[in-house]
């Protein structure tokens, strides 16, 4: 339940996936879905292996990650805000699997959720390997379900956004939602 709730609620990944699916279609969003999937599972694995302890013990690392994430998400929000149509010619550089995969290393929601999962669910009731597998499988299910769902939601909006004015409005709303994530990071 924890993994699904954390994955399905709005956040940077879900906003990026929906926006990409609106602007480029579901098929072109599949690499980003895989980037989120493998990126989150990589952060989870690192957290389960103890890297989260280093993150927690170095406050300066937290501040650095917040600054990088804030700058990246602000830049991304700007690019979405100024995009004016499907596959906008000003926006030729689309996000790739690699971009979204590595974004997970600074994505505050992913990092926080993965570290929280480790702290909450590695309790020693089972062997570490059993707990690792249970947590990992939960995240496989929740991350894949959430990523695909948000991409489908975005793709389903394509048919309603059939003129430039509607697309501009949609992109600006999504950019503002992404900026909302930035304000959450800053707080």
mmCIF file of C-alpha atoms in Angstrom:
data_model
loop_
_atom_site.group_PDB
_atom_site.id
_atom_site.type_symbol
_atom_site.label_atom_id
_atom_site.label_comp_id
_atom_site.label_asym_id
_atom_site.label_seq_id
_atom_site.Cartn_x
_atom_site.Cartn_y
_atom_site.Cartn_z
ATOM 1 C CA UNK A 1 0.000 0.000 0.000
ATOM 2 C CA UNK A 2 2.810 2.409 0.923
ATOM 3 C CA UNK A 3 4.667 1.844 -2.360
ATOM 4 C CA UNK A 4 1.525 2.233 -4.485
ATOM 5 C CA UNK A 5 0.361 5.360 -2.674
ATOM 6 C CA UNK A 6 3.804 6.934 -2.999
ATOM 7 C CA UNK A 7 4.087 6.025 -6.677
ATOM 8 C CA UNK A 8 0.622 7.030 -7.884
ATOM 9 C CA UNK A 9 0.391 10.430 -6.189
ATOM 10 C CA UNK A 10 1.402 13.448 -8.297
ATOM 11 C CA UNK A 11 5.079 14.229 -8.374
ATOM 12 C CA UNK A 12 7.789 15.151 -10.856
ATOM 13 C CA UNK A 13 7.883 11.746 -12.580
ATOM 14 C CA UNK A 14 4.129 11.573 -13.076
ATOM 15 C CA UNK A 15 3.905 15.134 -14.369
ATOM 16 C CA UNK A 16 6.810 14.548 -16.776
ATOM 17 C CA UNK A 17 5.261 11.310 -18.067
ATOM 18 C CA UNK A 18 1.815 12.846 -18.601
ATOM 19 C CA UNK A 19 3.192 15.930 -20.284
ATOM 20 C CA UNK A 20 5.446 13.888 -22.548
ATOM 21 C CA UNK A 21 2.534 11.599 -23.494
ATOM 22 C CA UNK A 22 0.343 14.590 -24.344
ATOM 23 C CA UNK A 23 3.023 16.197 -26.477
ATOM 24 C CA UNK A 24 4.632 13.139 -28.089
ATOM 25 C CA UNK A 25 2.213 10.235 -27.600
ATOM 26 C CA UNK A 26 2.292 7.094 -25.508
ATOM 27 C CA UNK A 27 4.696 5.206 -27.757
ATOM 28 C CA UNK A 28 7.311 7.963 -27.479
ATOM 29 C CA UNK A 29 6.843 8.017 -23.698
ATOM 30 C CA UNK A 30 7.743 4.330 -23.245
ATOM 31 C CA UNK A 31 11.506 5.061 -22.899
ATOM 32 C CA UNK A 32 10.683 7.552 -20.127
ATOM 33 C CA UNK A 33 8.480 4.979 -18.393
ATOM 34 C CA UNK A 34 11.438 2.595 -18.398
ATOM 35 C CA UNK A 35 13.720 5.404 -17.203
ATOM 36 C CA UNK A 36 11.465 6.047 -14.211
ATOM 37 C CA UNK A 37 11.074 2.327 -13.554
ATOM 38 C CA UNK A 38 14.759 1.426 -13.606
ATOM 39 C CA UNK A 39 15.803 4.719 -11.988
ATOM 40 C CA UNK A 40 13.492 4.294 -8.997
ATOM 41 C CA UNK A 41 14.502 0.654 -8.592
ATOM 42 C CA UNK A 42 18.162 1.691 -8.686
ATOM 43 C CA UNK A 43 17.616 4.317 -5.987
ATOM 44 C CA UNK A 44 15.672 1.757 -3.950
ATOM 45 C CA UNK A 45 18.466 -0.793 -4.307
ATOM 46 C CA UNK A 46 21.083 1.757 -3.233
ATOM 47 C CA UNK A 47 18.929 2.719 -0.280
ATOM 48 C CA UNK A 48 18.388 -0.900 0.747
ATOM 49 C CA UNK A 49 22.140 -1.484 0.500
ATOM 50 C CA UNK A 50 22.827 1.333 2.952
ATOM 51 C CA UNK A 51 23.611 4.356 0.792
ATOM 52 C CA UNK A 52 20.627 6.072 2.406
ATOM 53 C CA UNK A 53 22.580 6.129 5.669
ATOM 54 C CA UNK A 54 25.274 8.246 4.014
ATOM 55 C CA UNK A 55 22.641 10.602 2.635
ATOM 56 C CA UNK A 56 21.016 10.965 6.056
ATOM 57 C CA UNK A 57 24.325 11.550 7.841
ATOM 58 C CA UNK A 58 25.554 14.289 5.462
ATOM 59 C CA UNK A 59 23.248 17.304 5.632
ATOM 60 C CA UNK A 60 25.333 19.094 2.989
ATOM 61 C CA UNK A 61 24.558 16.277 0.528
ATOM 62 C CA UNK A 62 20.836 16.820 1.127
ATOM 63 C CA UNK A 63 21.211 20.540 0.442
ATOM 64 C CA UNK A 64 23.224 19.861 -2.731
ATOM 65 C CA UNK A 65 20.607 17.428 -4.046
ATOM 66 C CA UNK A 66 17.817 19.912 -3.240
ATOM 67 C CA UNK A 67 19.620 22.658 -5.162
ATOM 68 C CA UNK A 68 20.288 20.460 -8.202
ATOM 69 C CA UNK A 69 16.710 19.111 -8.191
ATOM 70 C CA UNK A 70 15.269 22.608 -7.833
ATOM 71 C CA UNK A 71 17.325 23.935 -10.738
ATOM 72 C CA UNK A 72 16.515 20.952 -12.961
ATOM 73 C CA UNK A 73 12.785 21.008 -12.253
ATOM 74 C CA UNK A 74 12.625 24.787 -12.707
ATOM 75 C CA UNK A 75 14.363 24.436 -16.071
ATOM 76 C CA UNK A 76 12.015 21.609 -17.041
ATOM 77 C CA UNK A 77 8.960 23.644 -15.968
ATOM 78 C CA UNK A 78 10.191 26.544 -18.115
ATOM 79 C CA UNK A 79 10.632 24.272 -21.165
ATOM 80 C CA UNK A 80 7.122 22.875 -20.693
ATOM 81 C CA UNK A 81 5.648 26.339 -20.090
ATOM 82 C CA UNK A 82 7.008 27.774 -23.360
ATOM 83 C CA UNK A 83 6.078 24.716 -25.440
ATOM 84 C CA UNK A 84 3.194 25.679 -27.687
ATOM 85 C CA UNK A 85 2.175 22.579 -29.634
ATOM 86 C CA UNK A 86 2.654 18.859 -30.073
ATOM 87 C CA UNK A 87 6.299 18.082 -30.818
ATOM 88 C CA UNK A 88 7.072 21.787 -30.680
ATOM 89 C CA UNK A 89 9.908 22.722 -33.041
ATOM 90 C CA UNK A 90 11.434 24.933 -30.313
ATOM 91 C CA UNK A 91 11.501 21.867 -28.086
ATOM 92 C CA UNK A 92 13.322 19.411 -30.366
ATOM 93 C CA UNK A 93 15.434 18.003 -27.508
ATOM 94 C CA UNK A 94 13.120 15.577 -25.767
ATOM 95 C CA UNK A 95 13.902 13.815 -22.551
ATOM 96 C CA UNK A 96 15.410 10.384 -22.964
ATOM 97 C CA UNK A 97 15.571 7.197 -20.924
ATOM 98 C CA UNK A 98 18.993 8.274 -19.655
ATOM 99 C CA UNK A 99 17.788 11.750 -18.617
ATOM 100 C CA UNK A 100 14.893 10.403 -16.582
ATOM 101 C CA UNK A 101 16.901 7.469 -15.190
ATOM 102 C CA UNK A 102 19.594 9.762 -13.784
ATOM 103 C CA UNK A 103 16.995 12.297 -12.650
ATOM 104 C CA UNK A 104 15.878 9.703 -10.092
ATOM 105 C CA UNK A 105 19.165 10.184 -8.239
ATOM 106 C CA UNK A 106 18.149 13.776 -7.450
ATOM 107 C CA UNK A 107 14.369 13.385 -7.534
ATOM 108 C CA UNK A 108 13.416 14.285 -3.960
ATOM 109 C CA UNK A 109 10.229 12.231 -4.051
ATOM 110 C CA UNK A 110 12.000 9.081 -5.284
ATOM 111 C CA UNK A 111 14.901 9.452 -2.868
ATOM 112 C CA UNK A 112 12.629 10.163 0.106
ATOM 113 C CA UNK A 113 10.194 7.342 -0.678
ATOM 114 C CA UNK A 114 12.983 4.800 -1.195
ATOM 115 C CA UNK A 115 14.785 5.782 2.003
ATOM 116 C CA UNK A 116 11.518 5.799 3.948
ATOM 117 C CA UNK A 117 10.688 2.330 2.643
ATOM 118 C CA UNK A 118 14.035 1.044 3.821
ATOM 119 C CA UNK A 119 13.594 2.599 7.257
ATOM 120 C CA UNK A 120 9.991 1.428 7.628
ATOM 121 C CA UNK A 121 10.086 -2.056 6.187
ATOM 122 C CA UNK A 122 13.541 -3.488 6.865
ATOM 123 C CA UNK A 123 12.660 -4.623 10.364
ATOM 124 C CA UNK A 124 14.498 -7.904 10.780
ATOM 125 C CA UNK A 125 11.299 -9.966 10.956
ATOM 126 C CA UNK A 126 12.588 -11.965 7.981
ATOM 127 C CA UNK A 127 16.058 -12.372 6.557
ATOM 128 C CA UNK A 128 17.459 -9.266 4.853
ATOM 129 C CA UNK A 129 17.195 -10.987 1.466
ATOM 130 C CA UNK A 130 13.512 -11.817 2.026
ATOM 131 C CA UNK A 131 12.716 -8.260 3.124
ATOM 132 C CA UNK A 132 14.743 -6.861 0.204
ATOM 133 C CA UNK A 133 12.794 -9.014 -2.262
ATOM 134 C CA UNK A 134 9.399 -8.112 -0.745
ATOM 135 C CA UNK A 135 10.134 -4.384 -0.872
ATOM 136 C CA UNK A 136 11.651 -4.638 -4.352
ATOM 137 C CA UNK A 137 8.667 -6.558 -5.774
ATOM 138 C CA UNK A 138 6.274 -4.015 -4.222
ATOM 139 C CA UNK A 139 8.146 -1.244 -6.002
ATOM 140 C CA UNK A 140 8.242 -3.147 -9.292
ATOM 141 C CA UNK A 141 4.453 -3.370 -9.213
ATOM 142 C CA UNK A 142 3.770 0.150 -7.947
ATOM 143 C CA UNK A 143 6.307 1.987 -10.103
ATOM 144 C CA UNK A 144 5.339 0.250 -13.339
ATOM 145 C CA UNK A 145 1.604 0.628 -12.661
ATOM 146 C CA UNK A 146 1.923 4.294 -11.782
ATOM 147 C CA UNK A 147 4.205 5.203 -14.694
ATOM 148 C CA UNK A 148 1.997 3.509 -17.266
ATOM 149 C CA UNK A 149 -1.169 4.979 -15.728
ATOM 150 C CA UNK A 150 0.137 8.552 -15.822
ATOM 151 C CA UNK A 151 1.388 8.124 -19.396
ATOM 152 C CA UNK A 152 -2.031 6.765 -20.436
ATOM 153 C CA UNK A 153 -3.762 9.691 -18.727
ATOM 154 C CA UNK A 154 -1.530 12.104 -20.612
ATOM 155 C CA UNK A 155 -2.042 10.284 -23.891
ATOM 156 C CA UNK A 156 -5.817 10.281 -23.416
ATOM 157 C CA UNK A 157 -5.760 14.097 -23.209
ATOM 158 C CA UNK A 158 -4.215 14.336 -26.708
ATOM 159 C CA UNK A 159 -7.584 14.024 -28.439
ATOM 160 C CA UNK A 160 -9.040 16.906 -26.388
ATOM 161 C CA UNK A 161 -6.087 19.194 -26.949
ATOM 162 C CA UNK A 162 -6.739 19.652 -30.631
ATOM 163 C CA UNK A 163 -5.767 23.282 -31.017
ATOM 164 C CA UNK A 164 -2.745 25.357 -30.130
ATOM 165 C CA UNK A 165 -4.535 27.373 -27.434
ATOM 166 C CA UNK A 166 -5.566 24.230 -25.507
ATOM 167 C CA UNK A 167 -2.084 22.748 -25.742
ATOM 168 C CA UNK A 168 -0.520 25.970 -24.482
ATOM 169 C CA UNK A 169 -2.991 26.003 -21.584
ATOM 170 C CA UNK A 170 -2.297 22.332 -20.762
ATOM 171 C CA UNK A 171 1.476 22.788 -20.897
ATOM 172 C CA UNK A 172 1.315 25.855 -18.683
ATOM 173 C CA UNK A 173 -0.842 24.075 -16.102
ATOM 174 C CA UNK A 174 1.581 21.128 -16.077
ATOM 175 C CA UNK A 175 4.550 23.514 -15.779
ATOM 176 C CA UNK A 176 2.912 25.200 -12.786
ATOM 177 C CA UNK A 177 2.245 21.808 -11.186
ATOM 178 C CA UNK A 178 5.909 20.960 -11.685
ATOM 179 C CA UNK A 179 6.853 24.261 -10.050
ATOM 180 C CA UNK A 180 4.599 23.198 -7.173
ATOM 181 C CA UNK A 181 6.929 20.219 -6.765
ATOM 182 C CA UNK A 182 9.838 22.677 -6.647
ATOM 183 C CA UNK A 183 8.178 24.621 -3.820
ATOM 184 C CA UNK A 184 7.644 21.342 -1.964
ATOM 185 C CA UNK A 185 11.380 20.597 -2.304
ATOM 186 C CA UNK A 186 12.333 24.046 -0.995
ATOM 187 C CA UNK A 187 10.109 23.731 2.048
#
